[in-house]
mmCIF file of C-alpha atoms in Angstrom:
data_model
loop_
_atom_site.group_PDB
_atom_site.id
_atom_site.type_symbol
_atom_site.label_atom_id
_atom_site.label_comp_id
_atom_site.label_asym_id
_atom_site.label_seq_id
_atom_site.Cartn_x
_atom_site.Cartn_y
_atom_site.Cartn_z
ATOM 1 C CA UNK A 44 -15.151 -3.334 11.606
ATOM 2 C CA UNK A 45 -16.753 -4.831 8.522
ATOM 3 C CA UNK A 46 -14.565 -5.104 5.437
ATOM 4 C CA UNK A 47 -15.573 -2.792 2.615
ATOM 5 C CA UNK A 48 -15.469 -3.372 -1.125
ATOM 6 C CA UNK A 49 -15.573 -0.724 -3.838
ATOM 7 C CA UNK A 50 -16.126 -1.871 -7.413
ATOM 8 C CA UNK A 51 -14.700 0.396 -10.114
ATOM 9 C CA UNK A 52 -15.580 0.181 -13.803
ATOM 10 C CA UNK A 53 -13.096 1.645 -16.284
ATOM 11 C CA UNK A 54 -14.621 2.178 -19.724
ATOM 12 C CA UNK A 55 -12.386 2.679 -22.748
ATOM 13 C CA UNK A 56 -9.750 0.615 -20.947
ATOM 14 C CA UNK A 57 -7.754 -0.053 -24.125
ATOM 15 C CA UNK A 58 -7.164 3.647 -24.725
ATOM 16 C CA UNK A 59 -4.286 5.770 -23.543
ATOM 17 C CA UNK A 60 -5.742 6.873 -20.191
ATOM 18 C CA UNK A 61 -7.343 3.494 -19.534
ATOM 19 C CA UNK A 62 -3.973 1.795 -19.906
ATOM 20 C CA UNK A 63 -2.334 4.456 -17.744
ATOM 21 C CA UNK A 64 -4.868 3.804 -14.976
ATOM 22 C CA UNK A 65 -4.129 0.088 -15.080
ATOM 23 C CA UNK A 66 -0.373 0.729 -15.135
ATOM 24 C CA UNK A 67 -0.499 2.915 -12.036
ATOM 25 C CA UNK A 68 -2.417 0.823 -9.509
ATOM 26 C CA UNK A 69 -1.105 1.879 -6.103
ATOM 27 C CA UNK A 70 -0.535 -1.636 -4.730
ATOM 28 C CA UNK A 71 -0.004 -3.879 -7.709
ATOM 29 C CA UNK A 72 2.249 -4.153 -10.770
ATOM 30 C CA UNK A 73 0.701 -3.598 -14.164
ATOM 31 C CA UNK A 74 -1.951 -6.017 -15.320
ATOM 32 C CA UNK A 75 -4.317 -6.482 -18.222
ATOM 33 C CA UNK A 76 -7.240 -8.760 -17.249
ATOM 34 C CA UNK A 77 -10.776 -7.475 -17.571
ATOM 35 C CA UNK A 78 -11.490 -7.988 -13.870
ATOM 36 C CA UNK A 79 -9.285 -7.799 -10.802
ATOM 37 C CA UNK A 80 -9.947 -7.879 -7.086
ATOM 38 C CA UNK A 81 -7.319 -5.808 -5.328
ATOM 39 C CA UNK A 82 -6.988 -6.567 -1.633
ATOM 40 C CA UNK A 83 -5.622 -3.545 0.179
ATOM 41 C CA UNK A 84 -2.568 -4.763 2.124
ATOM 42 C CA UNK A 85 -2.920 -4.424 5.871
ATOM 43 C CA UNK A 86 0.492 -2.742 5.948
ATOM 44 C CA UNK A 87 -0.890 0.136 3.956
ATOM 45 C CA UNK A 88 -3.344 0.856 6.756
ATOM 46 C CA UNK A 89 -0.468 1.771 9.044
ATOM 47 C CA UNK A 90 1.297 5.111 9.029
ATOM 48 C CA UNK A 91 5.039 5.567 9.360
ATOM 49 C CA UNK A 92 4.737 5.643 13.141
ATOM 50 C CA UNK A 93 2.825 2.339 13.128
ATOM 51 C CA UNK A 94 -0.318 4.104 14.309
ATOM 52 C CA UNK A 95 -3.478 3.507 12.342
ATOM 53 C CA UNK A 96 -5.142 6.696 11.136
ATOM 54 C CA UNK A 97 -8.506 7.574 12.594
ATOM 55 C CA UNK A 98 -10.209 6.827 9.284
ATOM 56 C CA UNK A 99 -8.741 3.315 9.139
ATOM 57 C CA UNK A 100 -10.864 0.629 7.531
ATOM 58 C CA UNK A 101 -10.898 -3.070 8.238
ATOM 59 C CA UNK A 102 -8.131 -5.323 6.912
ATOM 60 C CA UNK A 103 -9.403 -7.249 3.931
ATOM 61 C CA UNK A 104 -10.964 -4.158 2.435
ATOM 62 C CA UNK A 105 -10.873 -4.453 -1.319
ATOM 63 C CA UNK A 106 -11.177 -2.542 -4.542
ATOM 64 C CA UNK A 107 -12.542 -4.531 -7.463
ATOM 65 C CA UNK A 108 -11.618 -3.253 -10.891
ATOM 66 C CA UNK A 109 -13.529 -4.105 -14.048
ATOM 67 C CA UNK A 110 -11.642 -2.709 -17.053
ATOM 68 C CA UNK A 111 -13.459 -3.008 -20.378
ATOM 69 C CA UNK A 112 -12.717 -1.814 -23.892
ATOM 70 C CA UNK A 113 -15.204 -0.963 -26.606
ATOM 71 C CA UNK A 114 -15.506 -4.560 -27.825
ATOM 72 C CA UNK A 115 -16.403 -5.697 -24.317
ATOM 73 C CA UNK A 116 -18.703 -2.811 -23.430
ATOM 74 C CA UNK A 117 -20.230 -0.704 -26.207
ATOM 75 C CA UNK A 118 -21.491 2.496 -24.597
ATOM 76 C CA UNK A 119 -23.728 3.190 -27.589
ATOM 77 C CA UNK A 120 -25.608 -0.120 -27.381
ATOM 78 C CA UNK A 121 -29.301 -0.227 -26.510
ATOM 79 C CA UNK A 122 -28.726 -2.626 -23.617
ATOM 80 C CA UNK A 123 -26.160 -0.418 -21.852
ATOM 81 C CA UNK A 124 -28.255 0.042 -18.671
ATOM 82 C CA UNK A 125 -28.653 -3.722 -18.317
ATOM 83 C CA UNK A 126 -24.911 -4.281 -18.826
ATOM 84 C CA UNK A 127 -24.112 -1.643 -16.224
ATOM 85 C CA UNK A 128 -26.489 -3.277 -13.757
ATOM 86 C CA UNK A 129 -24.758 -6.627 -14.313
ATOM 87 C CA UNK A 130 -21.413 -5.041 -13.435
ATOM 88 C CA UNK A 131 -22.970 -3.017 -10.590
ATOM 89 C CA UNK A 132 -20.053 -0.636 -10.085
ATOM 90 C CA UNK A 133 -19.762 1.889 -7.261
ATOM 91 C CA UNK A 134 -17.643 4.160 -9.472
ATOM 92 C CA UNK A 135 -17.435 4.493 -13.256
ATOM 93 C CA UNK A 136 -14.396 6.158 -14.846
ATOM 94 C CA UNK A 137 -15.429 7.003 -18.392
ATOM 95 C CA UNK A 138 -12.288 7.053 -20.531
ATOM 96 C CA UNK A 139 -14.176 6.077 -23.684
ATOM 97 C CA UNK A 140 -14.405 8.779 -26.338
ATOM 98 C CA UNK A 141 -14.550 9.500 -30.042
ATOM 99 C CA UNK A 142 -11.190 11.262 -30.359
ATOM 100 C CA UNK A 143 -10.781 11.570 -34.137
ATOM 101 C CA UNK A 144 -10.979 15.360 -34.204
ATOM 102 C CA UNK A 145 -10.815 15.769 -37.986
ATOM 103 C CA UNK A 146 -13.004 12.749 -38.794
ATOM 104 C CA UNK A 147 -15.747 14.095 -36.550
ATOM 105 C CA UNK A 148 -16.315 16.884 -39.070
ATOM 106 C CA UNK A 149 -17.676 14.251 -41.435
ATOM 107 C CA UNK A 150 -19.231 11.929 -38.854
ATOM 108 C CA UNK A 151 -20.900 14.079 -36.232
ATOM 109 C CA UNK A 152 -23.466 11.377 -35.453
ATOM 110 C CA UNK A 153 -20.772 8.944 -34.308
ATOM 111 C CA UNK A 154 -19.019 11.642 -32.283
ATOM 112 C CA UNK A 155 -22.258 12.657 -30.568
ATOM 113 C CA UNK A 156 -23.226 9.057 -29.838
ATOM 114 C CA UNK A 157 -20.032 8.335 -27.891
ATOM 115 C CA UNK A 158 -19.104 11.800 -26.598
ATOM 116 C CA UNK A 159 -22.540 13.169 -25.651
ATOM 117 C CA UNK A 160 -25.257 10.529 -25.569
ATOM 118 C CA UNK A 161 -23.210 7.807 -23.845
ATOM 119 C CA UNK A 162 -22.017 10.045 -20.969
ATOM 120 C CA UNK A 163 -25.612 11.125 -20.375
ATOM 121 C CA UNK A 164 -26.748 7.486 -20.177
ATOM 122 C CA UNK A 165 -23.908 6.678 -17.781
ATOM 123 C CA UNK A 166 -24.880 9.680 -15.658
ATOM 124 C CA UNK A 167 -28.512 8.604 -15.464
ATOM 125 C CA UNK A 168 -27.586 5.069 -14.407
ATOM 126 C CA UNK A 169 -25.130 6.353 -11.793
ATOM 127 C CA UNK A 170 -27.703 8.751 -10.361
ATOM 128 C CA UNK A 171 -30.324 6.003 -10.129
ATOM 129 C CA UNK A 172 -27.917 3.544 -8.501
ATOM 130 C CA UNK A 173 -26.067 5.983 -6.260
ATOM 131 C CA UNK A 174 -22.735 5.441 -8.057
ATOM 132 C CA UNK A 175 -20.097 8.092 -8.683
ATOM 133 C CA UNK A 176 -19.175 8.974 -12.280
ATOM 134 C CA UNK A 177 -15.841 10.464 -13.365
ATOM 135 C CA UNK A 178 -15.892 11.623 -16.985
ATOM 136 C CA UNK A 179 -12.898 12.801 -19.026
ATOM 137 C CA UNK A 180 -13.352 15.826 -21.269
ATOM 138 C CA UNK A 181 -11.175 18.050 -23.439
ATOM 139 C CA UNK A 182 -9.698 21.523 -23.781
ATOM 140 C CA UNK A 183 -11.326 21.608 -27.230
ATOM 141 C CA UNK A 184 -14.595 22.669 -25.591
ATOM 142 C CA UNK A 185 -13.071 26.165 -25.736
ATOM 143 C CA UNK A 186 -12.869 28.423 -28.754
ATOM 144 C CA UNK A 187 -10.669 31.473 -29.070
ATOM 145 C CA UNK A 188 -11.566 32.894 -25.673
ATOM 146 C CA UNK A 189 -9.016 35.713 -25.937
ATOM 147 C CA UNK A 190 -9.398 36.329 -29.660
ATOM 148 C CA UNK A 191 -6.390 36.245 -31.957
ATOM 149 C CA UNK A 192 -3.614 35.826 -29.392
ATOM 150 C CA UNK A 193 -0.900 35.831 -32.070
ATOM 151 C CA UNK A 194 -1.996 38.899 -33.981
ATOM 152 C CA UNK A 195 -1.520 39.088 -37.718
ATOM 153 C CA UNK A 196 2.262 39.215 -37.995
ATOM 154 C CA UNK A 197 3.092 35.553 -37.501
ATOM 155 C CA UNK A 198 6.261 35.864 -39.533
ATOM 156 C CA UNK A 199 7.984 38.058 -36.955
ATOM 157 C CA UNK A 200 6.967 35.690 -34.157
ATOM 158 C CA UNK A 201 8.049 32.490 -35.907
ATOM 159 C CA UNK A 202 11.191 34.087 -37.225
ATOM 160 C CA UNK A 203 12.483 34.607 -33.694
ATOM 161 C CA UNK A 204 13.323 30.986 -32.911
ATOM 162 C CA UNK A 205 16.845 31.314 -31.534
ATOM 163 C CA UNK A 206 17.972 31.963 -27.998
ATOM 164 C CA UNK A 207 15.338 32.446 -25.298
ATOM 165 C CA UNK A 208 12.452 32.980 -27.681
ATOM 166 C CA UNK A 209 9.899 30.772 -25.931
ATOM 167 C CA UNK A 210 8.178 33.629 -24.131
ATOM 168 C CA UNK A 211 7.690 35.439 -27.420
ATOM 169 C CA UNK A 212 6.025 32.431 -29.035
ATOM 170 C CA UNK A 213 3.136 31.872 -26.606
ATOM 171 C CA UNK A 214 0.875 34.619 -27.873
ATOM 172 C CA UNK A 215 -0.626 37.347 -25.729
ATOM 173 C CA UNK A 216 -3.289 35.447 -23.769
ATOM 174 C CA UNK A 217 -3.568 37.091 -20.333
ATOM 175 C CA UNK A 218 -3.950 33.849 -18.339
ATOM 176 C CA UNK A 219 -4.749 30.158 -18.534
ATOM 177 C CA UNK A 220 -8.374 29.132 -18.945
ATOM 178 C CA UNK A 221 -10.532 28.477 -15.892
ATOM 179 C CA UNK A 222 -13.715 26.469 -15.461
ATOM 180 C CA UNK A 223 -15.759 29.676 -15.579
ATOM 181 C CA UNK A 224 -14.540 30.758 -19.031
ATOM 182 C CA UNK A 225 -17.088 30.637 -21.833
ATOM 183 C CA UNK A 226 -17.058 27.450 -23.923
ATOM 184 C CA UNK A 227 -17.526 28.077 -27.645
ATOM 185 C CA UNK A 228 -15.994 25.051 -29.400
ATOM 186 C CA UNK A 229 -14.737 25.592 -32.923
ATOM 187 C CA UNK A 230 -14.945 21.975 -34.115
ATOM 188 C CA UNK A 231 -17.715 19.402 -34.213
ATOM 189 C CA UNK A 232 -15.538 17.229 -31.985
ATOM 190 C CA UNK A 233 -15.393 20.039 -29.426
ATOM 191 C CA UNK A 234 -19.138 20.528 -29.708
ATOM 192 C CA UNK A 235 -19.720 16.847 -28.995
ATOM 193 C CA UNK A 236 -17.469 16.953 -25.918
ATOM 194 C CA UNK A 237 -19.184 20.067 -24.579
ATOM 195 C CA UNK A 238 -22.607 18.504 -25.173
ATOM 196 C CA UNK A 239 -21.417 15.482 -23.211
ATOM 197 C CA UNK A 240 -20.390 17.635 -20.263
ATOM 198 C CA UNK A 241 -23.650 19.527 -20.258
ATOM 199 C CA UNK A 242 -25.904 16.491 -20.614
ATOM 200 C CA UNK A 243 -23.973 14.537 -18.012
ATOM 201 C CA UNK A 244 -24.042 17.235 -15.326
ATOM 202 C CA UNK A 245 -27.694 18.023 -16.006
ATOM 203 C CA UNK A 246 -28.601 14.355 -15.580
ATOM 204 C CA UNK A 247 -26.328 13.874 -12.571
ATOM 205 C CA UNK A 248 -25.016 16.978 -10.766
ATOM 206 C CA UNK A 249 -22.999 14.730 -8.457
ATOM 207 C CA UNK A 250 -20.783 13.535 -11.305
ATOM 208 C CA UNK A 251 -17.242 14.811 -11.878
ATOM 209 C CA UNK A 252 -15.984 16.117 -15.224
ATOM 210 C CA UNK A 253 -12.207 16.368 -15.614
ATOM 211 C CA UNK A 254 -11.109 18.468 -18.571
ATOM 212 C CA UNK A 255 -7.573 17.749 -19.674
ATOM 213 C CA UNK A 256 -5.353 18.608 -22.632
ATOM 214 C CA UNK A 257 -2.744 17.271 -25.046
ATOM 215 C CA UNK A 258 -2.464 13.831 -23.403
ATOM 216 C CA UNK A 259 0.544 11.652 -24.156
ATOM 217 C CA UNK A 260 2.072 8.505 -22.636
ATOM 218 C CA UNK A 261 4.075 5.374 -23.429
ATOM 219 C CA UNK A 262 0.848 3.747 -24.628
ATOM 220 C CA UNK A 263 -0.826 3.744 -28.011
ATOM 221 C CA UNK A 264 -0.273 6.467 -30.572
ATOM 222 C CA UNK A 265 0.327 10.034 -29.413
ATOM 223 C CA UNK A 266 2.299 13.180 -30.202
ATOM 224 C CA UNK A 267 5.385 12.369 -28.111
ATOM 225 C CA UNK A 268 5.883 8.868 -29.502
ATOM 226 C CA UNK A 269 5.234 10.075 -33.041
ATOM 227 C CA UNK A 270 7.643 13.018 -32.793
ATOM 228 C CA UNK A 271 10.264 10.844 -31.122
ATOM 229 C CA UNK A 272 10.197 8.573 -34.159
ATOM 230 C CA UNK A 273 9.988 11.293 -36.824
ATOM 231 C CA UNK A 274 12.859 13.265 -35.287
ATOM 232 C CA UNK A 275 15.178 10.369 -36.085
ATOM 233 C CA UNK A 276 13.697 9.601 -39.497
ATOM 234 C CA UNK A 277 13.282 12.955 -41.236
ATOM 235 C CA UNK A 278 15.651 15.809 -42.064
ATOM 236 C CA UNK A 279 13.007 18.433 -41.266
ATOM 237 C CA UNK A 280 9.747 18.668 -39.339
ATOM 238 C CA UNK A 281 7.328 21.547 -39.785
ATOM 239 C CA UNK A 282 5.289 21.947 -36.621
ATOM 240 C CA UNK A 283 2.385 24.229 -35.766
ATOM 241 C CA UNK A 284 3.481 27.184 -33.638
ATOM 242 C CA UNK A 285 0.271 29.208 -33.311
ATOM 243 C CA UNK A 286 -1.657 26.781 -31.111
ATOM 244 C CA UNK A 287 -0.799 26.978 -27.415
ATOM 245 C CA UNK A 288 -1.879 24.532 -24.735
ATOM 246 C CA UNK A 289 -0.503 22.273 -22.014
ATOM 247 C CA UNK A 290 0.964 18.824 -22.708
ATOM 248 C CA UNK A 291 -0.159 16.435 -19.957
ATOM 249 C CA UNK A 292 1.254 13.030 -19.067
ATOM 250 C CA UNK A 293 -1.592 10.515 -18.926
ATOM 251 C CA UNK A 294 0.075 8.653 -16.059
ATOM 252 C CA UNK A 295 0.019 11.811 -13.927
ATOM 253 C CA UNK A 296 -3.701 12.150 -14.594
ATOM 254 C CA UNK A 297 -4.129 8.464 -13.747
ATOM 255 C CA UNK A 298 -2.467 8.950 -10.373
ATOM 256 C CA UNK A 299 -4.661 11.938 -9.644
ATOM 257 C CA UNK A 300 -7.732 9.815 -10.366
ATOM 258 C CA UNK A 301 -6.445 7.018 -8.140
ATOM 259 C CA UNK A 302 -6.034 9.458 -5.258
ATOM 260 C CA UNK A 303 -9.655 10.507 -5.681
ATOM 261 C CA UNK A 304 -10.753 6.868 -5.823
ATOM 262 C CA UNK A 305 -8.888 5.930 -2.662
ATOM 263 C CA UNK A 306 -10.499 8.835 -0.864
ATOM 264 C CA UNK A 307 -13.905 7.667 -2.126
ATOM 265 C CA UNK A 308 -13.151 4.128 -0.918
ATOM 266 C CA UNK A 309 -12.214 5.316 2.567
ATOM 267 C CA UNK A 310 -15.262 7.495 3.093
ATOM 268 C CA UNK A 311 -17.795 6.053 5.569
ATOM 269 C CA UNK A 312 -20.542 6.510 2.971
ATOM 270 C CA UNK A 313 -20.019 5.984 -0.734
ATOM 271 C CA UNK A 314 -20.746 9.437 -2.066
ATOM 272 C CA UNK A 315 -19.076 11.796 -4.510
ATOM 273 C CA UNK A 316 -15.677 13.109 -3.461
ATOM 274 C CA UNK A 317 -15.858 15.975 -5.933
ATOM 275 C CA UNK A 318 -18.594 17.025 -8.320
ATOM 276 C CA UNK A 319 -18.975 19.480 -11.166
ATOM 277 C CA UNK A 320 -16.319 20.437 -13.697
ATOM 278 C CA UNK A 321 -12.589 20.782 -12.951
ATOM 279 C CA UNK A 322 -9.493 21.300 -15.086
ATOM 280 C CA UNK A 323 -6.417 19.118 -14.880
ATOM 281 C CA UNK A 324 -3.249 19.647 -16.901
ATOM 282 C CA UNK A 325 0.450 19.894 -16.166
ATOM 283 C CA UNK A 326 1.840 23.255 -15.117
ATOM 284 C CA UNK A 327 2.874 25.739 -17.798
ATOM 285 C CA UNK A 328 2.110 26.046 -21.482
ATOM 286 C CA UNK A 329 3.717 25.783 -24.905
ATOM 287 C CA UNK A 330 2.946 25.485 -28.607
ATOM 288 C CA UNK A 331 3.207 22.247 -30.565
ATOM 289 C CA UNK A 332 6.450 23.662 -32.011
ATOM 290 C CA UNK A 333 7.974 24.345 -28.586
ATOM 291 C CA UNK A 334 6.743 20.962 -27.391
ATOM 292 C CA UNK A 335 8.592 19.292 -30.266
ATOM 293 C CA UNK A 336 11.751 21.281 -29.511
ATOM 294 C CA UNK A 337 11.611 20.102 -25.903
ATOM 295 C CA UNK A 338 11.102 16.483 -26.974
ATOM 296 C CA UNK A 339 14.173 16.723 -29.215
ATOM 297 C CA UNK A 340 16.275 18.248 -26.439
ATOM 298 C CA UNK A 341 15.200 15.676 -23.877
ATOM 299 C CA UNK A 342 15.738 12.594 -26.019
ATOM 300 C CA UNK A 343 19.270 13.833 -26.624
ATOM 301 C CA UNK A 344 19.998 13.479 -22.904
ATOM 302 C CA UNK A 345 21.767 10.301 -21.730
ATOM 303 C CA UNK A 346 19.078 9.350 -19.206
ATOM 304 C CA UNK A 347 16.538 9.008 -22.017
ATOM 305 C CA UNK A 348 18.542 6.212 -23.598
ATOM 306 C CA UNK A 349 18.980 3.861 -20.665
ATOM 307 C CA UNK A 350 16.743 0.845 -20.252
ATOM 308 C CA UNK A 351 14.265 1.259 -17.362
ATOM 309 C CA UNK A 352 14.943 -1.073 -14.456
ATOM 310 C CA UNK A 353 11.361 -2.251 -14.111
ATOM 311 C CA UNK A 354 9.053 -1.515 -16.994
ATOM 312 C CA UNK A 355 6.080 -3.591 -18.059
ATOM 313 C CA UNK A 356 5.949 -4.364 -21.737
ATOM 314 C CA UNK A 357 4.029 -1.712 -23.708
ATOM 315 C CA UNK A 358 2.211 -2.463 -26.925
ATOM 316 C CA UNK A 359 4.155 -3.396 -30.051
ATOM 317 C CA UNK A 360 3.359 -0.017 -31.592
ATOM 318 C CA UNK A 361 4.708 1.751 -28.527
ATOM 319 C CA UNK A 362 7.842 -0.388 -28.581
ATOM 320 C CA UNK A 363 8.507 0.562 -32.196
ATOM 321 C CA UNK A 364 7.892 4.242 -31.510
ATOM 322 C CA UNK A 365 10.139 4.228 -28.452
ATOM 323 C CA UNK A 366 12.930 2.160 -29.955
ATOM 324 C CA UNK A 367 15.180 5.164 -30.432
ATOM 325 C CA UNK A 368 14.276 6.673 -27.053
ATOM 326 C CA UNK A 369 15.108 3.701 -24.811
ATOM 327 C CA UNK A 370 17.914 1.771 -26.444
ATOM 328 C CA UNK A 371 20.016 -0.335 -24.045
ATOM 329 C CA UNK A 372 22.332 -1.156 -26.951
ATOM 330 C CA UNK A 373 23.175 2.531 -27.388
ATOM 331 C CA UNK A 374 23.869 4.255 -24.058
ATOM 332 C CA UNK A 375 25.225 7.351 -25.783
ATOM 333 C CA UNK A 376 22.910 10.359 -26.180
ATOM 334 C CA UNK A 377 20.742 10.336 -29.292
ATOM 335 C CA UNK A 378 20.908 13.644 -31.126
ATOM 336 C CA UNK A 379 18.155 13.939 -33.726
ATOM 337 C CA UNK A 380 19.598 15.449 -36.896
ATOM 338 C CA UNK A 381 16.349 17.081 -37.757
ATOM 339 C CA UNK A 382 15.528 20.704 -38.372
ATOM 340 C CA UNK A 383 12.352 21.791 -36.572
ATOM 341 C CA UNK A 384 10.588 24.642 -38.358
ATOM 342 C CA UNK A 385 7.631 26.606 -36.932
ATOM 343 C CA UNK A 386 4.642 27.077 -39.226
ATOM 344 C CA UNK A 387 1.167 28.491 -38.853
ATOM 345 C CA UNK A 388 -1.954 26.364 -38.624
ATOM 346 C CA UNK A 389 -2.916 27.502 -42.130
ATOM 347 C CA UNK A 390 0.498 26.567 -43.544
ATOM 348 C CA UNK A 391 0.353 23.158 -41.894
ATOM 349 C CA UNK A 392 -3.100 22.532 -43.312
ATOM 350 C CA UNK A 393 -1.807 23.332 -46.796
ATOM 351 C CA UNK A 394 1.023 20.833 -46.302
ATOM 352 C CA UNK A 395 -1.446 18.106 -45.363
ATOM 353 C CA UNK A 396 -3.554 18.834 -48.437
ATOM 354 C CA UNK A 397 -6.722 17.801 -46.618
ATOM 355 C CA UNK A 398 -9.375 19.471 -44.526
ATOM 356 C CA UNK A 399 -8.649 19.943 -40.832
ATOM 357 C CA UNK A 400 -11.094 20.671 -38.038
ATOM 358 C CA UNK A 401 -10.547 24.127 -36.527
ATOM 359 C CA UNK A 402 -8.663 24.129 -33.241
ATOM 360 C CA UNK A 403 -8.384 26.790 -30.535
ATOM 361 C CA UNK A 404 -5.316 29.018 -30.772
ATOM 362 C CA UNK A 405 -5.052 29.054 -26.991
ATOM 363 C CA UNK A 406 -6.349 26.329 -24.665
ATOM 364 C CA UNK A 407 -3.917 26.138 -21.734
ATOM 365 C CA UNK A 408 -5.863 25.031 -18.660
ATOM 366 C CA UNK A 409 -5.683 26.488 -15.156
ATOM 367 C CA UNK A 410 -5.808 23.575 -12.666
ATOM 368 C CA UNK A 411 -5.717 25.650 -9.473
ATOM 369 C CA UNK A 412 -9.337 24.924 -8.507
ATOM 370 C CA UNK A 413 -8.721 21.174 -8.528
ATOM 371 C CA UNK A 414 -5.390 21.561 -6.749
ATOM 372 C CA UNK A 415 -7.085 23.553 -3.982
ATOM 373 C CA UNK A 416 -9.891 21.001 -3.705
ATOM 374 C CA UNK A 417 -7.446 18.112 -3.387
ATOM 375 C CA UNK A 418 -5.357 20.003 -0.846
ATOM 376 C CA UNK A 419 -8.469 20.112 1.324
ATOM 377 C CA UNK A 420 -8.709 16.305 1.421
ATOM 378 C CA UNK A 421 -8.337 14.732 4.874
ATOM 379 C CA UNK A 422 -4.629 14.098 5.338
ATOM 380 C CA UNK A 423 -5.269 10.695 6.943
ATOM 381 C CA UNK A 424 -6.162 9.076 3.634
ATOM 382 C CA UNK A 425 -2.668 9.682 2.232
ATOM 383 C CA UNK A 426 -1.073 7.023 4.431
ATOM 384 C CA UNK A 427 -3.059 4.426 2.495
ATOM 385 C CA UNK A 428 -0.884 5.170 -0.524
ATOM 386 C CA UNK A 429 2.409 3.273 -0.705
ATOM 387 C CA UNK A 430 5.453 5.301 0.264
ATOM 388 C CA UNK A 431 6.967 4.581 -3.159
ATOM 389 C CA UNK A 432 4.011 6.212 -4.937
ATOM 390 C CA UNK A 433 5.470 9.682 -5.559
ATOM 391 C CA UNK A 434 3.244 12.123 -7.322
ATOM 392 C CA UNK A 435 4.027 13.781 -10.638
ATOM 393 C CA UNK A 436 0.617 15.441 -10.640
ATOM 394 C CA UNK A 437 1.556 19.075 -10.106
ATOM 395 C CA UNK A 438 4.837 19.115 -12.008
ATOM 396 C CA UNK A 439 5.561 21.299 -15.034
ATOM 397 C CA UNK A 440 4.903 19.850 -18.457
ATOM 398 C CA UNK A 441 8.671 19.696 -19.056
ATOM 399 C CA UNK A 442 9.208 17.668 -15.857
ATOM 400 C CA UNK A 443 6.366 15.278 -16.691
ATOM 401 C CA UNK A 444 7.818 14.787 -20.161
ATOM 402 C CA UNK A 445 11.239 14.025 -18.659
ATOM 403 C CA UNK A 446 9.722 11.347 -16.417
ATOM 404 C CA UNK A 447 7.983 9.695 -19.322
ATOM 405 C CA UNK A 448 11.006 9.801 -21.627
ATOM 406 C CA UNK A 449 13.422 8.601 -18.959
ATOM 407 C CA UNK A 450 11.459 5.373 -18.753
ATOM 408 C CA UNK A 451 10.635 5.753 -15.065
ATOM 409 C CA UNK A 452 6.905 5.620 -15.844
ATOM 410 C CA UNK A 453 4.545 3.823 -13.496
ATOM 411 C CA UNK A 454 6.978 1.522 -11.792
ATOM 412 C CA UNK A 455 9.606 3.777 -10.222
ATOM 413 C CA UNK A 456 9.080 7.524 -10.251
ATOM 414 C CA UNK A 457 11.349 7.895 -7.270
#
């Protein structure tokens, strides 16, 4: 059998999800070069009973990864098609995005260029070359689908913050949002992301759009790392309690994408594994306030303060943000002496004293369609994944957060 090679291009590789993808390669430790050829070990072609699956591919099969940041590959440049042809990828994972939600209100042209026009150009190239495109989108494509889920008496809701009050602080939305719900983005950022989805799928119906929400990780700057630092620095934090969504660990999303890519690699013909638009987020939902409360509770647990046994070095910014979360010099639990106070979006905006882009009050995503689609994958492909590659994909948001904060991360989720 002839060895097979699949070349994968990761755009926006210096961002949070790009780094998570590179930190969660199924057969290799973390790495940071712009190009890597990953030979699939022959051992991974053998199941536990030492019998090769019927879909086995030849030893020496390889996945080549080209991971490029904005400085290395500008998706808004005029010569993008030529650059893509030079790379000649079989799959493009588009992690690049204009993510400055508030800044987009004043710079819609920049947001549209990267969030709408660039995905369309990628889609056209992929369609012409027969490549598969995976594009990452956002829960901010939705508006207030269920209207005012918190009603007008926010004081009575936010005042009930003791005991088992969580259920009373999630609003009255009847269900999580599905792919068929109407998209009416409230912000210019959301409009640019929705335009990107629409242009991309019109240009290339075989592409895959993955909408996700409230991403965080050990990389870069994000809500969990920021709150973890502020909880130990400030006497009080006022956190928005009338926006509900689903926090999602970027490394769980990365592992989901890798499963799709391995399936693509094993297929006899290189064609789309999934196409259209799907949601992916952790299970459950919370407000930013409840999310912060959970972060505080979890970093007070002893396991969040032990040094991970095998953890690749994150960025300097991440190290500084995580210093109080993973401190080998202090094995005792860290108890943030910080009061966490729920406030409304309007109150928080007044505290900032600057304009904020409008955000949906409720944007929790229902991932059941994607879960069902992945459950239908041929079971044979799973034996190509290492046995020590446990999946956090379908865990609750609290469980994903615990994995991230415990320092288990990409290297040892078991």
